[in-house]
Amino acid sequence: MYDIQKMTLRDMSECGLALRRLGDDALTMEEVSNNIIQYLNQNFIDSSSHEKACVLIRFFKTHSYRELTPDLQEYASQILKDRIVSDNLKCLTLLATAGELPEWNSRYQSVGHKAIPLVDADAIARIPMISQLIQQLGIDTGTVVQPDPTFLADLEQKMYNVFYVPNASGSPYIPSQTAFVAPFNVKSVLGFGGLLPSGNIFSILMFLKVFIPPSVLDLFRPLALSIKMAILPFDDGYIFKEDIQSKINAEIADKNQNKSSQYLNSQIATLNQLLDVSEKSTITQSDRLEDAIANLHQVLDKLQNTQIQLIQNEKMSSLSQMIAGIAHEINNPVNFIQANVSYTEEYTESLLKLVKLYQQKYPNPSVEIQQIIKQIELDFMTSDLKAILKSMKLGTERIRNIVISLRNFSRLDEAEFKTVDIHSGIDSTLMILQHRLKENNNNYSEINIVKNYGEFPQIECYPGQMNQVFMNILSNAIDALELGVGEAFKSQNPQISISTQAIDQKGIAITIADNGVGMTEAVMSKLFNPFFTTKPVGKGTGLGLSISYQIVVEKHCGEIICHSQPGQGTKFTIKIPIRNFHG
Ligand SMILES: Nc1ncnc2c1ncn2[C@@H]1O[C@H](COP(=O)(O)OP(=O)(O)OP(=O)(O)O)[C@@H](O)[C@H]1O
Ligand SMILES: [Mg+2]
């Protein structure tokens, strides 16, 4: 079965092969045409409804009046009324039919199309469907009425065309609009056919429930040639089944064996042509395939980019949300402690003053009091309490600063361009990474941060996104330093240097350099590729730098450059404009 709207090259080849074989066991032109019509009717479907695509499908062929059966001759003469009928008069004969109504499944039951005499060009012109069909097939109506044997051989090979009426409803070429087109919901009409060596034309007309795209129409040209191949042996043979009823099979076999040279020539020419047309179809279809593949690649790239952004945004936004949440939770108790520390200081001072006064006024206290003074080491406690309170004040101050940094880093509220101090972004990111910089249980030595910040105005940027870039580059630097861990490395003093400077009036540069393991050229060449990572599964996703590249280059019209050598550390330089780059 073939989805008629989405016919492929494969469908065309398969269908062509099947059609060419439909004449193998047939004895008459009528039989082969019936086989063809049945095959097309059964196998072309409308995939949206899973029904047959044809409302009605018919096979027409022209024959001379003398070739018709007596009942068809009578039918044709009735149409011509009192005109004199010549033996050579061409009649368009219905040879096979199939369709939704029972009466559309037998040529004998056709009312208007059993055999239409094509008296002259004018007569043909009066039957719009037929004249349009002949025109679309590329033949002169004169050739149909009176085939000229001299031109025929050449013409026969040119003639295979596809005729299509895209909008059956209201089309002047399709009669019976109210009785046929509308009630049976005929959307379009597809016709294809050709010219035979005898000068007769054949044509298949499909009245369809669907529309067919132009790319599919092309595929019917080779099918027309395959049908011609199937019927060719019968062009000079028996037409109707009535023709053979009186003859014996041996005679038929004999006839089939002695194929005329005209028939053989036509067969070779048609095969050549079929090859030609099929090859052209293959080229066109493979061009389409190439285009489709190229399009798919583009879509895939886009999808991959979107996916990267989604993953990274998700990662960052959950990190930011968590940090913002923690900052918020810490903020309240810290404020509470800070506010109370000064009272505690004040009250303690008053209490100590009181104790001192007691000591002055009562220099000789009881033994019990003396014992307690000794036990609690009053003098030491008095001096230490002040120091403790001072460090508590300092501690809360630090926690407050940390909270400010956490908030600064998460910047949930700032998804748009803001003018910010880029240094506070770097500092807050370092703050978040503080735990990885310290000497820790994993044997990693403390990483020394060397800052060298330049003087320049505030930068217009997406602050949250720039922090994301610092986070990615600094985490990579820490990873690279941790990789170099070991005795030899320890003596090298792991270090990250961060420097910033104005390049000119318009832009600034931020350099982040580490003295970690460095990179080979092979790694460098893939550095910014999405999903490129040298880290073990679960440690790296390979997205950090590709997203940083997008943020710096695409979102901030900047540059991100990397210098590195194995064992020599790595230096990333980010350049971004100070403002106005977003237009
Ligand atoms: N400072 C650096 N020193 C040495 N190699 C680095 C450095 N920065 C990046 N690389 C190399 O570049 C690769 C890609 O880095 P990227 O940040 O894009 O991904 P990742 O760190 O592997 O994973 P992710 O950042 O998604 O967790 C790393 O796997 C690493 O091999
Ligand atoms: Mg990374």
Coordinates of C-alpha atoms and ligand atoms in Angstrom, one line a residue:
M1 CA 0.0 0.0 0.0
Y2 CA 1.1 3.5 -0.8
D3 CA 0.2 6.7 1.0
I4 CA -0.6 8.7 -2.1
Q5 CA 0.2 12.0 -0.6
K6 CA 3.7 10.9 0.6
M7 CA 4.8 8.6 -2.2
T8 CA 8.5 7.9 -2.0
L9 CA 11.0 6.9 -4.6
R10 CA 10.8 3.4 -3.1
D11 CA 7.0 3.3 -3.5
M12 CA 7.4 4.4 -7.1
S13 CA 9.9 1.6 -7.9
E14 CA 7.8 -1.0 -6.1
C15 CA 4.6 0.1 -7.7
G16 CA 6.3 0.3 -11.2
L17 CA 7.6 -3.2 -10.8
A18 CA 4.2 -4.6 -9.8
L19 CA 2.4 -2.7 -12.7
R20 CA 4.8 -4.0 -15.3
R21 CA 4.0 -7.6 -14.3
L22 CA 0.3 -7.2 -14.4
G23 CA 0.1 -8.2 -18.1
D24 CA 2.1 -11.4 -17.6
D25 CA -0.8 -13.8 -17.5
A26 CA -3.4 -11.6 -19.2
L27 CA -5.0 -12.5 -22.5
T28 CA -6.5 -9.3 -23.5
M29 CA -6.0 -5.5 -23.2
E30 CA -9.2 -5.4 -21.2
E31 CA -7.9 -8.0 -18.7
V32 CA -4.6 -6.2 -18.2
S33 CA -6.3 -2.8 -17.8
N34 CA -8.6 -4.4 -15.2
N35 CA -5.6 -5.7 -13.3
I36 CA -4.0 -2.3 -13.4
I37 CA -7.1 -0.5 -12.2
Q38 CA -7.7 -3.0 -9.3
Y39 CA -4.0 -2.7 -8.3
L40 CA -4.1 1.1 -8.2
N41 CA -7.5 1.2 -6.5
Q42 CA -6.4 -1.3 -3.7
N43 CA -2.9 0.1 -3.1
F44 CA -3.3 3.9 -3.1
I45 CA -4.6 5.0 0.3
D46 CA -5.2 8.1 2.1
S47 CA -3.2 7.6 5.3
S48 CA -5.2 10.1 7.3
S49 CA -8.4 8.1 7.0
H50 CA -6.8 4.7 6.2
E51 CA -9.3 4.5 3.3
K52 CA -8.8 4.1 -0.4
A53 CA -7.6 7.3 -2.0
C54 CA -9.8 6.9 -5.1
V55 CA -13.5 7.5 -5.2
L56 CA -13.4 6.2 -8.8
I57 CA -10.7 5.1 -11.0
R58 CA -11.0 4.4 -14.8
F59 CA -8.9 3.1 -17.6
F60 CA -9.7 4.6 -21.1
K61 CA -8.1 3.7 -24.4
T62 CA -8.9 4.8 -27.9
H63 CA -9.9 2.2 -30.5
S64 CA -11.0 2.3 -34.1
Y65 CA -14.7 1.8 -34.5
R66 CA -14.1 -1.4 -36.3
E67 CA -12.2 -2.9 -33.3
L68 CA -15.2 -2.4 -30.9
T69 CA -17.6 -5.2 -29.9
P70 CA -21.0 -5.0 -31.6
D71 CA -22.7 -3.6 -28.5
L72 CA -20.1 -0.8 -28.1
Q73 CA -20.4 0.0 -31.8
E74 CA -24.1 0.4 -31.3
Y75 CA -23.5 2.6 -28.3
A76 CA -21.1 4.8 -30.3
S77 CA -23.5 5.0 -33.3
Q78 CA -26.3 6.2 -31.0
I79 CA -24.1 9.1 -29.8
L80 CA -23.4 10.1 -33.4
K81 CA -27.1 9.8 -34.3
D82 CA -27.4 10.1 -38.0
R83 CA -23.8 10.8 -38.9
I84 CA -22.0 8.3 -41.1
V85 CA -19.6 6.2 -39.1
S86 CA -16.3 5.3 -40.6
D87 CA -14.5 2.1 -39.6
N88 CA -11.4 4.1 -38.6
L89 CA -13.3 6.5 -36.4
K90 CA -11.5 6.6 -33.1
C91 CA -13.6 6.0 -30.0
L92 CA -12.4 6.6 -26.4
T93 CA -13.4 3.3 -24.8
L94 CA -13.8 2.5 -21.1
L95 CA -11.8 -0.7 -20.6
A96 CA -11.8 -1.0 -16.8
T97 CA -13.3 0.8 -13.9
A98 CA -13.4 0.5 -10.1
G99 CA -15.0 2.7 -7.4
E100 CA -17.2 3.2 -4.4
L101 CA -20.5 2.5 -6.0
P102 CA -21.3 -1.1 -7.2
E103 CA -22.2 0.2 -10.7
W104 CA -18.7 1.8 -11.0
N105 CA -17.1 -1.6 -11.0
S106 CA -18.2 -2.8 -14.4
R107 CA -17.7 -1.1 -17.7
Y108 CA -21.0 -2.6 -18.9
Q109 CA -22.9 -0.4 -16.4
S110 CA -21.3 2.9 -17.4
V111 CA -24.0 5.2 -18.8
G112 CA -22.0 8.0 -20.4
H113 CA -18.5 6.7 -21.0
K114 CA -18.6 3.2 -22.6
A115 CA -17.3 4.4 -26.0
I116 CA -17.1 8.1 -26.9
P117 CA -16.6 8.7 -30.7
L118 CA -13.9 11.3 -31.3
V119 CA -15.2 12.5 -34.6
D120 CA -13.0 15.6 -35.0
A121 CA -11.2 18.2 -33.0
D122 CA -14.4 20.1 -32.4
A123 CA -16.1 17.0 -31.1
I124 CA -13.3 16.5 -28.7
A125 CA -13.3 20.1 -27.6
R126 CA -16.9 19.7 -26.6
I127 CA -16.0 17.1 -24.0
P128 CA -13.9 19.3 -21.7
M129 CA -12.5 16.5 -19.6
I130 CA -11.3 14.6 -22.6
S131 CA -9.9 17.5 -24.5
Q132 CA -8.0 18.7 -21.4
L133 CA -6.7 15.2 -20.9
I134 CA -5.4 15.0 -24.5
Q135 CA -3.9 18.4 -24.2
Q136 CA -2.2 17.7 -20.9
L137 CA -0.9 14.5 -22.3
G138 CA 0.9 16.7 -24.9
I139 CA -0.8 15.4 -28.1
D140 CA -2.5 17.3 -30.7
T141 CA -6.2 16.4 -30.9
G142 CA -5.7 15.8 -34.7
T143 CA -3.3 13.0 -33.8
V144 CA -5.9 11.3 -31.7
V145 CA -8.6 11.5 -34.3
Q146 CA -6.3 10.5 -37.2
P147 CA -3.0 9.2 -36.2
D148 CA -0.2 9.8 -38.7
P149 CA 2.0 6.7 -38.9
T150 CA 5.1 8.8 -40.0
F151 CA 5.2 10.9 -36.9
L152 CA 3.8 8.4 -34.5
A153 CA 7.0 6.5 -33.8
D154 CA 8.8 9.7 -32.6
L155 CA 5.7 11.0 -30.9
E156 CA 5.0 7.8 -29.0
Q157 CA 8.2 8.2 -27.0
K158 CA 7.6 11.8 -26.1
M159 CA 4.2 11.1 -24.8
Y160 CA 3.9 10.3 -21.2
N161 CA 2.5 13.0 -19.1
V162 CA 0.7 13.6 -15.9
F163 CA -2.5 15.5 -15.9
Y164 CA -3.7 17.0 -12.6
V165 CA -6.8 19.0 -11.7
P166 CA -6.0 20.2 -8.1
N167 CA -9.4 21.5 -7.3
A168 CA -12.1 19.2 -8.6
S169 CA -14.8 21.3 -7.0
G170 CA -15.9 23.9 -9.4
S171 CA -13.5 22.8 -12.1
P172 CA -14.9 23.2 -15.7
Y173 CA -12.9 20.1 -16.6
I174 CA -14.9 17.9 -14.3
P175 CA -18.5 17.6 -15.2
S176 CA -21.2 16.2 -12.8
Q177 CA -20.3 18.6 -10.1
T178 CA -23.6 18.2 -8.2
A179 CA -24.1 14.5 -8.9
F180 CA -20.5 13.3 -8.4
V181 CA -17.8 15.8 -7.2
A182 CA -19.8 17.3 -4.3
P183 CA -21.5 14.2 -2.8
F184 CA -18.4 12.0 -3.1
N185 CA -16.1 14.7 -1.9
V186 CA -13.8 14.5 -4.9
K187 CA -10.9 16.8 -4.1
S188 CA -8.7 16.4 -7.1
V189 CA -8.3 14.4 -10.4
L190 CA -5.1 12.7 -11.4
G191 CA -4.6 11.4 -14.9
F192 CA -1.7 9.8 -16.6
G193 CA -1.2 7.8 -19.8
G194 CA 0.5 7.7 -23.1
L195 CA 0.5 6.9 -26.8
L196 CA 0.9 3.3 -28.1
P197 CA 2.6 2.3 -31.4
S198 CA -0.8 1.7 -32.9
G199 CA -1.5 5.4 -32.5
N200 CA -4.1 4.7 -29.7
I201 CA -3.8 6.6 -26.5
F202 CA -4.4 5.1 -23.1
S203 CA -5.2 7.0 -19.9
I204 CA -5.9 6.3 -16.3
L205 CA -8.1 8.7 -14.4
M206 CA -8.1 8.8 -10.7
F207 CA -10.8 10.8 -8.9
L208 CA -9.3 11.3 -5.5
K209 CA -10.4 12.2 -2.0
V210 CA -7.1 14.0 -1.3
F211 CA -4.8 16.6 -2.8
I212 CA -1.4 15.6 -4.1
P213 CA 1.8 17.6 -3.7
P214 CA 3.7 18.4 -6.9
S215 CA 6.8 16.3 -5.8
V216 CA 4.5 13.2 -5.8
L217 CA 2.9 14.0 -9.2
D218 CA 6.4 13.7 -10.8
L219 CA 6.5 10.1 -9.7
F220 CA 3.5 9.2 -11.8
R221 CA 5.5 9.7 -15.0
P222 CA 7.5 6.6 -14.6
L223 CA 4.3 4.8 -13.5
A224 CA 2.7 5.8 -16.8
L225 CA 5.6 4.2 -18.6
S226 CA 5.3 1.0 -16.5
I227 CA 1.7 0.8 -17.4
K228 CA 2.6 1.2 -21.0
M229 CA 5.0 -1.7 -20.7
A230 CA 2.3 -3.9 -19.3
I231 CA -0.2 -3.1 -22.0
L232 CA 2.2 -2.9 -24.9
P233 CA 2.0 -6.7 -25.8
F234 CA -1.8 -6.2 -26.3
D235 CA -1.5 -3.2 -28.6
D236 CA -1.8 -5.4 -31.6
G237 CA -3.5 -8.2 -29.8
Y238 CA -7.0 -8.9 -28.4
I239 CA -8.8 -6.1 -26.8
F240 CA -12.0 -7.3 -25.3
K241 CA -12.6 -10.6 -23.6
E242 CA -15.3 -11.2 -26.2
D243 CA -12.6 -11.2 -28.9
I244 CA -11.0 -14.4 -27.7
Q245 CA -14.1 -16.3 -26.7
S246 CA -14.2 -17.9 -30.2
K247 CA -10.5 -18.5 -30.5
I248 CA -8.3 -21.2 -29.1
N249 CA -5.4 -20.7 -26.7
A250 CA -2.8 -22.1 -29.0
E251 CA -3.5 -19.3 -31.4
I252 CA -3.0 -16.8 -28.7
A253 CA 0.3 -18.3 -27.6
D254 CA 1.5 -18.3 -31.2
K255 CA 0.5 -14.7 -31.5
N256 CA 2.4 -13.7 -28.4
Q257 CA 5.5 -15.5 -29.6
N258 CA 5.6 -13.8 -32.9
K259 CA 5.8 -10.3 -31.7
S260 CA 6.1 -7.8 -34.4
S261 CA 9.3 -5.8 -34.8
Q262 CA 7.2 -2.6 -34.3
Y263 CA 6.2 -4.0 -30.9
L264 CA 9.8 -4.9 -30.0
N265 CA 11.1 -1.5 -31.0
S266 CA 8.5 0.2 -29.0
Q267 CA 9.3 -2.0 -26.0
I268 CA 13.0 -1.2 -26.2
A269 CA 12.3 2.5 -26.6
T270 CA 9.8 2.5 -23.7
L271 CA 12.2 0.7 -21.5
N272 CA 14.9 3.2 -22.3
Q273 CA 12.6 6.0 -21.6
L274 CA 11.5 4.4 -18.3
L275 CA 15.1 4.2 -17.3
D276 CA 15.6 7.8 -18.2
V277 CA 12.5 9.0 -16.4
S278 CA 13.2 6.8 -13.3
E279 CA 16.8 8.2 -13.2
K280 CA 15.5 11.7 -13.4
S281 CA 13.1 11.0 -10.6
T282 CA 15.8 9.4 -8.5
I283 CA 18.0 12.5 -8.9
T284 CA 15.1 14.9 -8.0
Q285 CA 14.1 12.8 -5.1
S286 CA 17.7 12.4 -3.8
D287 CA 18.2 16.1 -4.1
R288 CA 15.1 16.5 -1.9
L289 CA 16.5 14.0 0.5
E290 CA 19.8 15.9 0.7
D291 CA 17.9 19.1 1.4
A292 CA 15.9 17.3 4.0
I293 CA 19.0 15.9 5.7
A294 CA 20.7 19.4 5.6
N295 CA 17.6 20.9 7.2
L296 CA 17.5 18.1 9.8
H297 CA 21.2 18.9 10.7
Q298 CA 20.3 22.5 11.2
V299 CA 17.3 21.7 13.4
L300 CA 19.5 19.2 15.3
D301 CA 22.2 21.9 15.9
K302 CA 19.5 24.3 17.1
L303 CA 18.0 21.7 19.4
Q304 CA 21.4 20.8 20.8
N305 CA 22.0 24.5 21.6
T306 CA 18.6 24.9 23.2
Q307 CA 19.2 21.7 25.2
I308 CA 22.6 23.1 26.4
Q309 CA 21.0 26.3 27.5
L310 CA 18.2 24.5 29.2
I311 CA 20.5 22.2 31.1
Q312 CA 22.8 25.0 32.1
N313 CA 20.0 27.4 32.9
E314 CA 18.4 24.8 35.0
K315 CA 21.7 24.1 36.8
M316 CA 22.4 27.7 37.4
S317 CA 18.9 28.7 38.3
S318 CA 18.6 25.9 40.9
L319 CA 22.0 26.8 42.3
S320 CA 21.0 30.5 42.4
Q321 CA 17.7 29.7 44.0
M322 CA 19.3 27.6 46.6
I323 CA 21.9 30.3 47.3
A324 CA 19.3 33.0 47.4
G325 CA 17.2 30.8 49.8
I326 CA 20.2 30.2 52.1
A327 CA 21.1 33.9 52.1
H328 CA 17.6 34.8 53.0
E329 CA 17.4 32.2 55.9
I330 CA 20.8 33.3 57.3
N331 CA 20.0 37.0 57.1
N332 CA 17.3 37.1 59.7
P333 CA 19.1 35.3 62.6
V334 CA 22.3 37.2 61.8
N335 CA 20.5 40.5 62.0
F336 CA 19.0 39.3 65.3
I337 CA 22.4 38.4 66.7
Q338 CA 24.0 41.6 65.4
A339 CA 21.3 43.8 67.0
N340 CA 21.7 41.9 70.3
V341 CA 25.5 41.8 70.4
S342 CA 25.6 45.6 71.1
Y343 CA 23.1 45.2 74.0
T344 CA 25.1 42.3 75.4
E345 CA 28.2 44.5 75.3
E346 CA 26.4 47.3 77.0
Y347 CA 24.9 45.1 79.7
T348 CA 28.2 43.2 80.3
E349 CA 30.0 46.5 80.7
S350 CA 27.4 47.7 83.3
L351 CA 27.6 44.4 85.2
L352 CA 31.4 44.5 85.2
K353 CA 31.2 48.1 86.5
L354 CA 29.0 46.9 89.3
V355 CA 31.3 44.1 90.2
K356 CA 34.2 46.5 90.2
L357 CA 32.3 48.9 92.5
Y358 CA 31.5 46.0 94.9
Q359 CA 35.1 45.1 95.0
Q360 CA 36.1 48.7 95.9
K361 CA 33.4 49.1 98.5
Y362 CA 33.8 45.7 100.0
P363 CA 37.5 44.9 99.7
N364 CA 37.2 42.0 102.2
P365 CA 34.5 39.7 101.0
S366 CA 33.5 36.5 102.7
V367 CA 35.5 33.3 102.1
E368 CA 32.8 31.9 99.9
I369 CA 32.9 34.9 97.6
Q370 CA 36.7 34.8 97.5
Q371 CA 36.5 31.1 96.5
I372 CA 34.2 31.8 93.6
I373 CA 36.3 34.7 92.4
K374 CA 39.3 32.4 92.3
Q375 CA 37.3 29.6 90.7
I376 CA 35.9 31.7 87.8
E377 CA 39.2 33.6 87.3
L378 CA 37.4 36.9 87.5
D379 CA 40.3 39.0 86.2
F380 CA 40.8 36.9 83.2
M381 CA 37.1 36.6 82.5
T382 CA 36.7 40.3 82.6
S383 CA 39.4 41.0 80.1
D384 CA 38.4 38.0 77.9
L385 CA 34.8 38.8 77.8
K386 CA 35.5 42.0 76.0
A387 CA 37.6 40.2 73.4
I388 CA 34.9 37.6 72.9
L389 CA 32.3 40.2 72.4
K390 CA 34.6 42.0 69.9
S391 CA 35.1 38.8 67.9
M392 CA 31.4 38.0 68.0
K393 CA 30.8 41.4 66.5
L394 CA 33.4 40.7 63.8
G395 CA 31.9 37.3 63.1
T396 CA 28.4 38.6 62.6
E397 CA 29.8 41.3 60.4
R398 CA 31.5 38.6 58.3
I399 CA 28.3 36.6 58.1
R400 CA 26.5 39.7 56.9
N401 CA 29.1 40.2 54.2
I402 CA 28.8 36.6 53.2
V403 CA 25.0 37.0 52.9
I404 CA 25.5 40.1 50.7
S405 CA 27.9 38.1 48.5
L406 CA 25.5 35.2 48.2
R407 CA 22.8 37.6 47.2
N408 CA 25.1 39.3 44.8
F409 CA 25.9 36.0 43.2
S410 CA 22.4 34.7 42.8
R411 CA 21.0 37.9 41.4
L412 CA 17.7 36.2 40.7
D413 CA 16.0 39.5 40.2
E414 CA 18.4 40.5 37.4
A415 CA 17.6 38.7 34.2
E416 CA 18.2 41.9 32.2
F417 CA 20.9 44.4 31.5
K418 CA 22.2 46.2 34.6
T419 CA 25.1 48.5 35.3
V420 CA 27.2 46.7 37.8
D421 CA 30.6 46.5 39.4
I422 CA 32.2 43.5 37.7
H423 CA 34.7 43.0 40.6
S424 CA 31.9 42.4 43.1
G425 CA 30.6 39.7 40.8
I426 CA 34.1 38.0 40.7
D427 CA 34.5 38.4 44.5
S428 CA 31.1 36.9 45.3
T429 CA 31.8 33.9 43.0
L430 CA 35.1 33.4 44.8
M431 CA 33.2 33.5 48.0
I432 CA 30.9 30.7 46.8
L433 CA 34.0 28.7 45.8
Q434 CA 35.8 29.5 49.1
H435 CA 35.4 25.9 50.4
R436 CA 37.3 24.6 47.4
L437 CA 40.1 27.1 47.7
K438 CA 41.1 26.1 51.3
E439 CA 43.4 23.3 52.1
N440 CA 41.1 20.4 52.7
N441 CA 40.8 16.8 53.7
N442 CA 41.3 15.6 50.1
N443 CA 44.9 16.5 50.4
Y444 CA 44.5 19.5 48.2
S445 CA 46.7 22.4 49.3
E446 CA 45.2 25.9 49.7
I447 CA 44.9 27.7 46.5
N448 CA 46.3 31.2 46.5
I449 CA 44.2 33.8 44.9
V450 CA 46.1 36.8 43.5
K451 CA 43.9 39.7 42.5
N452 CA 45.0 42.6 40.4
Y453 CA 41.9 44.7 39.7
G454 CA 42.1 47.7 37.4
E455 CA 40.1 50.9 37.6
F456 CA 37.2 51.3 35.2
P457 CA 33.5 52.3 35.3
Q458 CA 30.7 50.0 36.0
I459 CA 29.8 47.5 33.3
E460 CA 26.5 47.1 31.5
C461 CA 25.8 43.4 31.4
Y462 CA 23.6 40.5 32.5
P463 CA 25.2 40.3 36.0
G464 CA 23.8 36.8 36.8
Q465 CA 25.1 35.4 33.5
M466 CA 28.5 37.0 33.9
N467 CA 28.8 35.4 37.4
Q468 CA 28.0 32.1 35.7
V469 CA 31.0 32.6 33.4
F470 CA 33.3 33.4 36.3
M471 CA 31.9 30.4 38.1
N472 CA 32.6 28.1 35.1
I473 CA 36.1 29.4 34.5
L474 CA 37.1 29.4 38.2
S475 CA 35.7 25.9 38.8
N476 CA 37.7 24.6 35.8
A477 CA 40.8 26.3 37.2
I478 CA 40.3 24.7 40.6
D479 CA 39.7 21.3 38.8
A480 CA 43.0 21.8 36.9
L481 CA 44.9 22.6 40.1
E482 CA 43.4 19.6 41.9
L483 CA 44.5 17.3 39.1
G484 CA 48.1 18.4 39.6
V485 CA 48.0 17.4 43.2
G486 CA 51.0 15.6 44.5
E487 CA 54.4 16.2 46.1
A488 CA 55.9 17.9 43.1
F489 CA 52.9 20.0 42.6
K490 CA 52.5 21.1 46.2
S491 CA 55.8 22.9 46.0
Q492 CA 54.6 24.8 43.0
N493 CA 52.2 26.8 45.1
P494 CA 48.7 26.4 43.4
Q495 CA 47.5 29.8 42.4
I496 CA 44.8 31.5 40.5
S497 CA 45.5 35.0 39.3
I498 CA 42.6 37.3 38.4
S499 CA 43.3 40.6 36.8
T500 CA 41.0 43.1 35.2
Q501 CA 41.8 46.2 33.1
A502 CA 40.3 48.7 30.7
I503 CA 41.4 48.0 27.2
D504 CA 40.2 51.4 25.9
Q505 CA 37.3 53.7 26.4
K506 CA 34.9 51.0 25.3
G507 CA 35.9 47.7 26.7
I508 CA 37.5 45.8 29.5
A509 CA 39.4 42.6 29.8
I510 CA 39.3 40.0 32.6
T511 CA 42.0 37.5 32.8
I512 CA 41.8 34.3 34.9
A513 CA 45.0 32.2 35.0
D514 CA 45.9 29.1 36.9
N515 CA 49.1 27.2 37.2
G516 CA 47.3 23.8 36.9
V517 CA 47.9 20.9 34.5
G518 CA 47.2 22.9 31.3
M519 CA 45.8 21.5 28.1
T520 CA 47.0 19.7 24.9
E521 CA 46.3 21.2 21.5
A522 CA 43.7 18.5 20.9
V523 CA 41.8 19.5 24.0
M524 CA 42.1 23.2 23.2
S525 CA 40.6 22.7 19.7
K526 CA 37.4 21.2 21.3
L527 CA 37.3 23.4 24.3
F528 CA 34.1 25.3 23.5
N529 CA 32.3 22.4 22.0
P530 CA 29.1 21.4 23.8
F531 CA 29.5 18.2 25.8
F532 CA 33.2 18.1 25.4
T533 CA 34.8 17.0 28.7
T534 CA 37.9 15.2 29.8
K535 CA 36.5 14.7 33.3
P536 CA 35.1 11.5 34.6
V537 CA 31.4 10.7 34.3
G538 CA 29.5 12.5 36.9
K539 CA 32.1 15.2 37.4
G540 CA 31.9 17.1 34.1
T541 CA 29.1 17.6 31.6
G542 CA 31.3 19.5 29.2
L543 CA 28.9 22.4 29.1
G544 CA 30.7 25.0 31.3
L545 CA 32.8 26.6 28.5
S546 CA 30.3 26.2 25.7
I547 CA 27.7 28.1 27.7
S548 CA 30.3 30.7 28.8
Y549 CA 31.2 31.2 25.2
Q550 CA 27.5 31.8 24.3
I551 CA 27.1 34.3 27.2
V552 CA 30.3 36.2 26.4
V553 CA 30.2 36.1 22.6
E554 CA 26.5 36.0 21.7
K555 CA 24.9 37.8 24.7
H556 CA 27.5 40.3 25.4
C557 CA 29.2 40.8 22.0
G558 CA 32.5 40.0 23.6
E559 CA 35.4 37.6 23.2
I560 CA 36.7 34.7 25.1
I561 CA 40.3 33.5 24.4
C562 CA 42.3 30.7 25.9
H563 CA 46.1 30.2 26.1
S564 CA 47.4 26.9 27.5
Q565 CA 50.1 24.3 27.3
P566 CA 50.4 21.0 29.0
G567 CA 52.1 21.5 32.4
Q568 CA 52.2 25.3 31.9
G569 CA 48.8 26.3 33.3
T570 CA 45.9 28.0 31.5
K571 CA 44.9 31.6 30.9
F572 CA 41.4 32.7 29.9
T573 CA 40.8 36.2 28.8
I574 CA 37.3 37.6 28.5
K575 CA 36.8 40.9 26.7
I576 CA 33.4 42.7 26.9
P577 CA 32.3 46.2 26.0
I578 CA 31.5 48.6 28.8
R579 CA 28.1 49.5 27.4
N580 CA 25.6 49.9 24.6
F581 CA 26.3 46.6 22.9
H582 CA 22.8 45.4 23.1
G583 CA 21.6 48.1 20.6
Ligands
LIG1 N1 41.7 25.7 33.3 C1 41.7 24.6 32.7 N2 42.8 23.8 32.7 C2 42.9 22.6 32.0 N3 41.8 22.1 31.3 C3 40.7 22.8 31.2 C4 40.6 24.1 31.9 N4 39.4 24.6 31.6 C5 38.8 23.7 30.8 N5 39.6 22.6 30.6 C6 39.3 21.5 29.7 O1 38.1 21.8 28.9 C7 37.1 20.8 29.1 C8 35.8 21.4 28.9 O2 35.5 22.3 30.0 P1 34.0 22.7 30.3 O3 34.0 23.6 31.5 O4 33.3 23.1 29.1 O5 33.4 21.3 30.7 P2 33.7 20.4 32.1 O6 34.4 21.3 33.1 O7 34.4 19.2 31.6 O8 32.3 20.1 32.6 P3 31.2 21.1 33.3 O9 31.8 22.5 33.3 O10 30.0 21.0 32.4 O11 31.0 20.6 34.6 C9 37.4 20.2 30.5 O12 36.9 18.9 30.6 C10 38.9 20.2 30.5 O13 39.5 19.2 29.8
MG2 MG 33.7 23.2 33.6

